[in-house]
mmCIF file with all atom_site columns, C-alpha atoms in Angstrom:
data_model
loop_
_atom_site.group_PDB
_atom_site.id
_atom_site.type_symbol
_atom_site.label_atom_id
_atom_site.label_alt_id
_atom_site.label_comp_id
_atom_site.label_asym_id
_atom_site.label_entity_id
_atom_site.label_seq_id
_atom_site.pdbx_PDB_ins_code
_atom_site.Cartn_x
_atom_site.Cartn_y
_atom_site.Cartn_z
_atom_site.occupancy
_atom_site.B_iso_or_equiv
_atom_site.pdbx_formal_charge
_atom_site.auth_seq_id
_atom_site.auth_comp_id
_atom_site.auth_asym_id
_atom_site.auth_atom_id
_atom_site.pdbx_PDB_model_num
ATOM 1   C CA . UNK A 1 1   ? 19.050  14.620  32.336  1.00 64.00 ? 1   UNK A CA 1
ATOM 2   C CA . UNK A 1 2   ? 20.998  14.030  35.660  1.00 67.00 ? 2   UNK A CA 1
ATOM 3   C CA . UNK A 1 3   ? 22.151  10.691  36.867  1.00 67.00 ? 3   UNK A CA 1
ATOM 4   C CA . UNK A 1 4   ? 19.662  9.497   39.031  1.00 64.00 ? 4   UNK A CA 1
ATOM 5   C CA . UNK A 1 5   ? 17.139  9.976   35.851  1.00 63.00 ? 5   UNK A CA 1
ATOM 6   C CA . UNK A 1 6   ? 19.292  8.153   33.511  1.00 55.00 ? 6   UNK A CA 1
ATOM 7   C CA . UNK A 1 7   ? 19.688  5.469   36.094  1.00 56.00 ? 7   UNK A CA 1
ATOM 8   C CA . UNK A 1 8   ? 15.802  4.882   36.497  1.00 60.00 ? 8   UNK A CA 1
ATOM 9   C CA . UNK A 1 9   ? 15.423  4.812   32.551  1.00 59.00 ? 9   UNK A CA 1
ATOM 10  C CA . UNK A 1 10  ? 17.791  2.264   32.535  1.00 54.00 ? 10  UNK A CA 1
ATOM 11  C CA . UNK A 1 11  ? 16.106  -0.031  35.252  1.00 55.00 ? 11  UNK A CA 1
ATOM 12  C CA . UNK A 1 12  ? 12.822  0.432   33.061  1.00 53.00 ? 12  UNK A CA 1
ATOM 13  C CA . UNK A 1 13  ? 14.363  -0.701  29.954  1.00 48.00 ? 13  UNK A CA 1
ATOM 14  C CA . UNK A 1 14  ? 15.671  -3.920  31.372  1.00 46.00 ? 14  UNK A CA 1
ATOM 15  C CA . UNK A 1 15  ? 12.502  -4.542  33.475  1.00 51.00 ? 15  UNK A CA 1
ATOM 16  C CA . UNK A 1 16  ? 10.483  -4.828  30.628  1.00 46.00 ? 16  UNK A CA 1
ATOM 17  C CA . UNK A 1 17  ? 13.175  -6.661  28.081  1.00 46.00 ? 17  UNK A CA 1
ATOM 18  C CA . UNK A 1 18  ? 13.592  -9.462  30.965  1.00 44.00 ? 18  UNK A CA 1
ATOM 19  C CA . UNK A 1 19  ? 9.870   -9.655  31.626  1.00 44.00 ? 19  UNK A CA 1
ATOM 20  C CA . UNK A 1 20  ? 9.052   -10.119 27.691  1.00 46.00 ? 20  UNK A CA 1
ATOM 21  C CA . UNK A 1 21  ? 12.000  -12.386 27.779  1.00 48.00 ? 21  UNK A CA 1
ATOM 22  C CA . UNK A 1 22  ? 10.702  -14.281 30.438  1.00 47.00 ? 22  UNK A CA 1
ATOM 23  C CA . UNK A 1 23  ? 7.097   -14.136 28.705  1.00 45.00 ? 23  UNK A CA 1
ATOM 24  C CA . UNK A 1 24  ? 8.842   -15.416 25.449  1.00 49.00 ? 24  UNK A CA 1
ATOM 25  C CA . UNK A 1 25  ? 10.465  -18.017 27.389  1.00 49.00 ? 25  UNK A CA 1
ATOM 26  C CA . UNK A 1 26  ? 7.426   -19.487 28.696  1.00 44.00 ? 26  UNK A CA 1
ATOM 27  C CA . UNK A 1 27  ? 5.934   -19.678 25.491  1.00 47.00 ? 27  UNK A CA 1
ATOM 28  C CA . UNK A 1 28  ? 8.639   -21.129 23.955  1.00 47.00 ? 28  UNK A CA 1
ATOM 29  C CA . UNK A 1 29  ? 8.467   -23.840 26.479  1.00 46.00 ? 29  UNK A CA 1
ATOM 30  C CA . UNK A 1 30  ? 4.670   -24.586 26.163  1.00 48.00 ? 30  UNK A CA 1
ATOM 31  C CA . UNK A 1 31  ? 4.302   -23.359 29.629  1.00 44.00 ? 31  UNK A CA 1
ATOM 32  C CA . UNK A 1 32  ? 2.663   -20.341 28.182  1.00 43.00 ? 32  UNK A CA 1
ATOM 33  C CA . UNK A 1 33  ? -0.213  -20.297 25.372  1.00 48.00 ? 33  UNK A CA 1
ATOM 34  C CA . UNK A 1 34  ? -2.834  -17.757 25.754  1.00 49.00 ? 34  UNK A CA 1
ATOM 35  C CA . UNK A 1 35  ? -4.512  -18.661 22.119  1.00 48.00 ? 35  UNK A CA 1
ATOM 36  C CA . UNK A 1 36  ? -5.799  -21.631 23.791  1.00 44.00 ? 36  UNK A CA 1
ATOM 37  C CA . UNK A 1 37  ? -8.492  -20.705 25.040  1.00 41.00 ? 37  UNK A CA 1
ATOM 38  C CA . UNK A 1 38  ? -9.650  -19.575 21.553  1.00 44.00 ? 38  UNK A CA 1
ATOM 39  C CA . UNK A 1 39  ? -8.119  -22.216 19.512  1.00 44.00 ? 39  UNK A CA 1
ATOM 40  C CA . UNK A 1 40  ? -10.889 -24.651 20.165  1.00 47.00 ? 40  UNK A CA 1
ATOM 41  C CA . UNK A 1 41  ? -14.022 -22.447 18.529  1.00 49.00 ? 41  UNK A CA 1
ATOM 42  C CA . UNK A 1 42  ? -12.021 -20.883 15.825  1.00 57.00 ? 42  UNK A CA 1
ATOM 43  C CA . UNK A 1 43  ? -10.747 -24.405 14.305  1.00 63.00 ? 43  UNK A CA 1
ATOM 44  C CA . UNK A 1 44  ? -14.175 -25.394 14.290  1.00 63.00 ? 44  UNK A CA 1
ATOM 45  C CA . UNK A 1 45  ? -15.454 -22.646 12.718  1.00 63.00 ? 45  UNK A CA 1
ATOM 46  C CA . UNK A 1 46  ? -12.494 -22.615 10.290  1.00 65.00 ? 46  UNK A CA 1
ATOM 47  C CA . UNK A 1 47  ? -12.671 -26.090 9.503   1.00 69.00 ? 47  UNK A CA 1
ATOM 48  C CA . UNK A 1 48  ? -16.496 -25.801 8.762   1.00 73.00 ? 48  UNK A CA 1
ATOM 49  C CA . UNK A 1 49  ? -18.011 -26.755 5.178   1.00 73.00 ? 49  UNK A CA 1
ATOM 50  C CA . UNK A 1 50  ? -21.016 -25.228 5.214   1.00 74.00 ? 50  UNK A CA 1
ATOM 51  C CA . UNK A 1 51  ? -22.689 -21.926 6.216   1.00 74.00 ? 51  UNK A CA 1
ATOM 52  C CA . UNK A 1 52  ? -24.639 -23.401 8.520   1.00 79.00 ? 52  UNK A CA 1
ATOM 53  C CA . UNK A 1 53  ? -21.875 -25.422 10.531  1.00 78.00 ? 53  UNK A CA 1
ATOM 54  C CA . UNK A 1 54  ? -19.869 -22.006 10.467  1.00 76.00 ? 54  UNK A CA 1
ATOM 55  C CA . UNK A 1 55  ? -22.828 -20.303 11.801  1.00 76.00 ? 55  UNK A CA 1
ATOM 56  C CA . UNK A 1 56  ? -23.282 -22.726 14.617  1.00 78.00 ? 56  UNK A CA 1
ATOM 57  C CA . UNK A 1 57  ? -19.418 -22.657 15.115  1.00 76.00 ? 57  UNK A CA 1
ATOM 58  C CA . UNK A 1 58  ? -19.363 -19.229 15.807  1.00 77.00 ? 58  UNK A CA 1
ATOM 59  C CA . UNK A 1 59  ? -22.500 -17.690 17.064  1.00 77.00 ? 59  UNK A CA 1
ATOM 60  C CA . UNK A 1 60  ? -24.098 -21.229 18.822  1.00 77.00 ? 60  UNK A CA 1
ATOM 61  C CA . UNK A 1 61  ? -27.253 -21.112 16.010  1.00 80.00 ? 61  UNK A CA 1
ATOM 62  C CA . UNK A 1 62  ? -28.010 -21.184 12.133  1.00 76.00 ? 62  UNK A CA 1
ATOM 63  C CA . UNK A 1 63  ? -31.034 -19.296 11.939  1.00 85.00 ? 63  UNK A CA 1
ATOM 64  C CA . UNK A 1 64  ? -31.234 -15.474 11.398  1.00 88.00 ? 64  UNK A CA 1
ATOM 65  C CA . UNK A 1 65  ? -34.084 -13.029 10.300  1.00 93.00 ? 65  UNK A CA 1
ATOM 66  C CA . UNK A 1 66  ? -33.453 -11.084 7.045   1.00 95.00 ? 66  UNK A CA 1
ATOM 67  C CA . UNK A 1 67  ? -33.021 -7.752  8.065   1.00 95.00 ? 67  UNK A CA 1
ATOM 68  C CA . UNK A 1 68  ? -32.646 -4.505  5.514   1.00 95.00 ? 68  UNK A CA 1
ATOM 69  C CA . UNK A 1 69  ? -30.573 -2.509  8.777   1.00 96.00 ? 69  UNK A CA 1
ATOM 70  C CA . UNK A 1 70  ? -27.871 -4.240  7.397   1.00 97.00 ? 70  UNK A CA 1
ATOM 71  C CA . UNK A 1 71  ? -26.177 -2.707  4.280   1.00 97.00 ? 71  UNK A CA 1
ATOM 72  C CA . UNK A 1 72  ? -22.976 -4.699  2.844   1.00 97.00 ? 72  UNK A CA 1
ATOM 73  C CA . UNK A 1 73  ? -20.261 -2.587  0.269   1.00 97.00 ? 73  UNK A CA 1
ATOM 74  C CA . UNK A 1 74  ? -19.056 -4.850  -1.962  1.00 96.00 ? 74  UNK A CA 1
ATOM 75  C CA . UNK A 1 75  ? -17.971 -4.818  -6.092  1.00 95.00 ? 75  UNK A CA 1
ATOM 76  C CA . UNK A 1 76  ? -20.738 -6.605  -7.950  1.00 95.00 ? 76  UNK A CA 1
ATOM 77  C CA . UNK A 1 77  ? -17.745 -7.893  -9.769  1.00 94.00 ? 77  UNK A CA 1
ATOM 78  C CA . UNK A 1 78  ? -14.566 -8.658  -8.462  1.00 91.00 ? 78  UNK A CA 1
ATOM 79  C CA . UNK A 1 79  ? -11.677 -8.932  -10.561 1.00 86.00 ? 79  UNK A CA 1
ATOM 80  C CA . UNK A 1 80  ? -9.375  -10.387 -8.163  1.00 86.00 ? 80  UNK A CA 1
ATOM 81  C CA . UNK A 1 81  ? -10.986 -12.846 -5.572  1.00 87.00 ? 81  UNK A CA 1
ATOM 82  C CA . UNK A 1 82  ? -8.114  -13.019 -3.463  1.00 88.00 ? 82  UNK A CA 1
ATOM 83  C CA . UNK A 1 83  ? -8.736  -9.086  -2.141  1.00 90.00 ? 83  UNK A CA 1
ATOM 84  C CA . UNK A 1 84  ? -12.382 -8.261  -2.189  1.00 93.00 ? 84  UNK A CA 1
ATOM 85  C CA . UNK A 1 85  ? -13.367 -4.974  -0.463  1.00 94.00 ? 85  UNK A CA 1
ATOM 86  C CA . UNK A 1 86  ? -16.373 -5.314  1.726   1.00 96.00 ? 86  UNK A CA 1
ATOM 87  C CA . UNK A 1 87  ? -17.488 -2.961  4.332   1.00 96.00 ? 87  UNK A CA 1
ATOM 88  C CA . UNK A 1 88  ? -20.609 -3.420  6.815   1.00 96.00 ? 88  UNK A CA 1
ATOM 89  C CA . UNK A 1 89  ? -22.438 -1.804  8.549   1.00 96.00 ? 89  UNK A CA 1
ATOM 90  C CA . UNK A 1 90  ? -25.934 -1.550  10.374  1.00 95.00 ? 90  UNK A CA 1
ATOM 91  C CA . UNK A 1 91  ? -28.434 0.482   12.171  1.00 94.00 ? 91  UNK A CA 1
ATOM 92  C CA . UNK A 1 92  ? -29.562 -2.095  14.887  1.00 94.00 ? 92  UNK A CA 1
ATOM 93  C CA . UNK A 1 93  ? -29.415 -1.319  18.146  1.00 93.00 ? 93  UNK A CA 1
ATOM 94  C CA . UNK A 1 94  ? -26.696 -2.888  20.888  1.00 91.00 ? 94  UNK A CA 1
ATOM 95  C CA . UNK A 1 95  ? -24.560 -5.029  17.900  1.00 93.00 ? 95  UNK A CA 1
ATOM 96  C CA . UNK A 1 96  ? -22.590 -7.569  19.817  1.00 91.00 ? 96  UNK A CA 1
ATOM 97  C CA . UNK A 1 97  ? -20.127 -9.226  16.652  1.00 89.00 ? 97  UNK A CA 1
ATOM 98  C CA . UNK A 1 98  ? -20.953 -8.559  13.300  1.00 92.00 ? 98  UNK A CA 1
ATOM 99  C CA . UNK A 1 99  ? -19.115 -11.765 11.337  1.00 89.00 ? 99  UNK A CA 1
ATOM 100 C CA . UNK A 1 100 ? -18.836 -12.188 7.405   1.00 92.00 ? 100 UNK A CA 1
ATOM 101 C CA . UNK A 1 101 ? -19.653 -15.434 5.184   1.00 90.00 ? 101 UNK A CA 1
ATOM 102 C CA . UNK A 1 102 ? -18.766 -16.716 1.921   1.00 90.00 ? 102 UNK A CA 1
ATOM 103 C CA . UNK A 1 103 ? -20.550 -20.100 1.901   1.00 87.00 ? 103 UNK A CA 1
ATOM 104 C CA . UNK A 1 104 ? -18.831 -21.037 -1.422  1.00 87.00 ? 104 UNK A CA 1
ATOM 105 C CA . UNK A 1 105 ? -15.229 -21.273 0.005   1.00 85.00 ? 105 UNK A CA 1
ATOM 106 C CA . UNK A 1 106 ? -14.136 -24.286 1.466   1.00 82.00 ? 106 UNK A CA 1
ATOM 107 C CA . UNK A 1 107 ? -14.673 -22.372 4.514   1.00 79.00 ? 107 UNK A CA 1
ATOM 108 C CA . UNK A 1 108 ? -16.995 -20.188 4.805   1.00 84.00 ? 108 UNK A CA 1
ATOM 109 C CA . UNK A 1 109 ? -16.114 -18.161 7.994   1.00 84.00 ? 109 UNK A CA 1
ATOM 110 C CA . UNK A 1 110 ? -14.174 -15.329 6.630   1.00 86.00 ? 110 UNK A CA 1
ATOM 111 C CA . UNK A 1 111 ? -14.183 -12.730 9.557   1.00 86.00 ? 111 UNK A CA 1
ATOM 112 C CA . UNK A 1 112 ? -15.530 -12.285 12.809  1.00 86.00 ? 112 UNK A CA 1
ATOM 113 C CA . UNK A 1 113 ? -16.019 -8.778  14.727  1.00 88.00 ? 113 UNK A CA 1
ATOM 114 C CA . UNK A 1 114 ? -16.611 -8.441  18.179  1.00 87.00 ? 114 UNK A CA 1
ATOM 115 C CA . UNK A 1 115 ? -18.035 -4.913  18.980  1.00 86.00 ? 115 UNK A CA 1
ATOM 116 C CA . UNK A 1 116 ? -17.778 -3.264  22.408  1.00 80.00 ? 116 UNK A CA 1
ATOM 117 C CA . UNK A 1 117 ? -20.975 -1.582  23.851  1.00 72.00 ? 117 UNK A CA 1
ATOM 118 C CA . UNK A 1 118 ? -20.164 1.760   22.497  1.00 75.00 ? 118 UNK A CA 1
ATOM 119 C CA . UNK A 1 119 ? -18.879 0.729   19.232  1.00 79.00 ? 119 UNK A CA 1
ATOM 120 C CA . UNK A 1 120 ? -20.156 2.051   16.138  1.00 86.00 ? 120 UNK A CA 1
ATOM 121 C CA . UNK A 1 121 ? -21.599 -1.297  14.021  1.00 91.00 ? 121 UNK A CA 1
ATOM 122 C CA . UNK A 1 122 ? -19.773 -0.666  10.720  1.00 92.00 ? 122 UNK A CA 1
ATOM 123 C CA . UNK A 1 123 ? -16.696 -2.970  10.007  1.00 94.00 ? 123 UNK A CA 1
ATOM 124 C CA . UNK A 1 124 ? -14.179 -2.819  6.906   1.00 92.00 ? 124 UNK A CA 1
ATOM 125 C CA . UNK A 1 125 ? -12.191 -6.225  5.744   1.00 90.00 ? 125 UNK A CA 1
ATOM 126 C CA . UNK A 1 126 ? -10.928 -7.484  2.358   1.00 92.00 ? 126 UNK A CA 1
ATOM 127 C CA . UNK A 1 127 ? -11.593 -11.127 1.881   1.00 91.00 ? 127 UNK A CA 1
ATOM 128 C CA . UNK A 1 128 ? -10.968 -13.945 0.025   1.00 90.00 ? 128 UNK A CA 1
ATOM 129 C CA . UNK A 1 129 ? -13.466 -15.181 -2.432  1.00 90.00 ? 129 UNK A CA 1
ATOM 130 C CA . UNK A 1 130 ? -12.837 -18.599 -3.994  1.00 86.00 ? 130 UNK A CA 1
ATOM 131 C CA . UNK A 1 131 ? -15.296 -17.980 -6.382  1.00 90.00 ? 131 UNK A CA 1
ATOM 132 C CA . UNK A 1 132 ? -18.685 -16.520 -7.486  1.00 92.00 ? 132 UNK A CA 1
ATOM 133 C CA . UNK A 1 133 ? -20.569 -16.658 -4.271  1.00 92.00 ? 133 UNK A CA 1
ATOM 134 C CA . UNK A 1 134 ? -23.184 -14.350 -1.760  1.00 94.00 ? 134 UNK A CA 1
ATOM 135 C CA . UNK A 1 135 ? -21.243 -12.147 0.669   1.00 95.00 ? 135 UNK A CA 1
ATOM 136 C CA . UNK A 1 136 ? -23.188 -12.786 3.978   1.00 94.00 ? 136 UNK A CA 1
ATOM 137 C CA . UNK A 1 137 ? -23.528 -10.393 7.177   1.00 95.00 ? 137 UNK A CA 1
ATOM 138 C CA . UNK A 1 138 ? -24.526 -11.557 10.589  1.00 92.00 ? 138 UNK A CA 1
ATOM 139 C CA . UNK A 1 139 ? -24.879 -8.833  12.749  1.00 93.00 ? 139 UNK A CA 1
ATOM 140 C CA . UNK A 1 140 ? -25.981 -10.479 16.936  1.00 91.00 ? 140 UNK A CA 1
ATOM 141 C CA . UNK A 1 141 ? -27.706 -7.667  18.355  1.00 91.00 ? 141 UNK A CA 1
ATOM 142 C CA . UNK A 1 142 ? -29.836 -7.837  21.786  1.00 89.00 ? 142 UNK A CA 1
ATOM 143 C CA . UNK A 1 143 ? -29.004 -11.639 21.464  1.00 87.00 ? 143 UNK A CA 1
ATOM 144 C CA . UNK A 1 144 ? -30.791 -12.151 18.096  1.00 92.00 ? 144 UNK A CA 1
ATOM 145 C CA . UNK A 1 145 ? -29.367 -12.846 14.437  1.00 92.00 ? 145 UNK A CA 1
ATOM 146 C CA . UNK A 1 146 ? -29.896 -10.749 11.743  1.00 95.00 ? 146 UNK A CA 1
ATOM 147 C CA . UNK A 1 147 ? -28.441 -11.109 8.643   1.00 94.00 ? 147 UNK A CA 1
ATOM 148 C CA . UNK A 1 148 ? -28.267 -10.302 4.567   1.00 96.00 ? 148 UNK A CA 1
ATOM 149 C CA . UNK A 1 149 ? -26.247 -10.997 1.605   1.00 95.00 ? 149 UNK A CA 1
ATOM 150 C CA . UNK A 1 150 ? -25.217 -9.816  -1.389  1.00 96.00 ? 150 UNK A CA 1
ATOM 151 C CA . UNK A 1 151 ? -23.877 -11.312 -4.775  1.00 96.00 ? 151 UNK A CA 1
ATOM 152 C CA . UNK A 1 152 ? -20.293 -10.707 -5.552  1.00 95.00 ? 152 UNK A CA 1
ATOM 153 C CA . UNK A 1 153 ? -18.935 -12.103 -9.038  1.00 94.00 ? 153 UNK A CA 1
ATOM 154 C CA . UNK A 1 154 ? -15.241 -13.224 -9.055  1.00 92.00 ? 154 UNK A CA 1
ATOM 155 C CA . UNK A 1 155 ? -13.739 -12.983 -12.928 1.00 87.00 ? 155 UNK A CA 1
ATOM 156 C CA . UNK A 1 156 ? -10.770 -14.933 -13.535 1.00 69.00 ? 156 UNK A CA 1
ATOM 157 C CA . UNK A 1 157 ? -7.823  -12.465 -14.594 1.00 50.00 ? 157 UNK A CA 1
ATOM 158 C CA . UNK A 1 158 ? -10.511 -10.078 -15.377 1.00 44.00 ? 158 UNK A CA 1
ATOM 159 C CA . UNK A 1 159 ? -12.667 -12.052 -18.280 1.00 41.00 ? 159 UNK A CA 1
ATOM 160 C CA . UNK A 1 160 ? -15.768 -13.195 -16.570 1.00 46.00 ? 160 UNK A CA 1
ATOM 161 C CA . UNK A 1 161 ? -16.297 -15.886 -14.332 1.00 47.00 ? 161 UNK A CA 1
#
């Protein structure tokens, strides 16, 4: 590499470390806070107690049509509740979010996916499961709720629950 080359990387590299520093800065001061915008919907749907207020939190309505285009992998018995595997996925057309509910948690929002146009509708998480509860998938597609469930069983240290 010749001079002039070297001399260019090196204006690059401090560019960008004084703009994140400058980014950081801001931040740090409060003058800065781009999860605000968020904040507001995802306490609420955080702080919700039931399956319906979650629902409401997060998609604006409780009420979704049973739908068997939506297929949830889950153990029928998890031995530890605080990783659960679930995977979901669907065959409706134009999915907008697919989000995840475990209405026996103290709250029941556990994840919420926001799909692009062209996204394939099948989402992997592991959650936490407080106890014995339904799994719950609520896939918005073409503006409309669909949803199932299915019945995971959290054992204590393995012997039952």
């Amino acid at each position: 590499m010749d001079k002039q080359q070297v001399d260019t990387q090196r204006r690059k590299l401090l560019t960008g470390a004084l703009g994140l520093g400058g980014v950081g800065t801001a931040v740090g001061l409060g003058m800065l806070a781009p999860s605000q915008a968020l904040a507001s919907w995802r306490e609420e749907s955080i702080m919700a107690t039931s399956l319906e207020d979650g629902l409401n939190a997060v998609l604006g309505a409780a009420d979704y049509e049973e739908s068997d285009e939506i297929r949830i992998d889950a153990p029928e018995v998890a031995e530890n509740g605080e990783t659960v595997p679930v995977t979901i996925e669907t065959s409706l057309p134009d999915v907008e979010s697919i989000t995840v509910y475990v209405p026996e948690n103290n709250a029941p929002v556990s994840a919420v996916f926001e799909l692009g146009g062209k996204t394939k509708p099948k989402v992997s998480q592991r959650i936490q499961m407080a106890d014995t509860s339904d799994v719950v998938a609520i896939a918005k597609s073409n503006g409309k709720l669909y949803g199932t469930s299915r019945r995971v069983r959290v054992t204590i240290g393995g012997c039952g629950g």
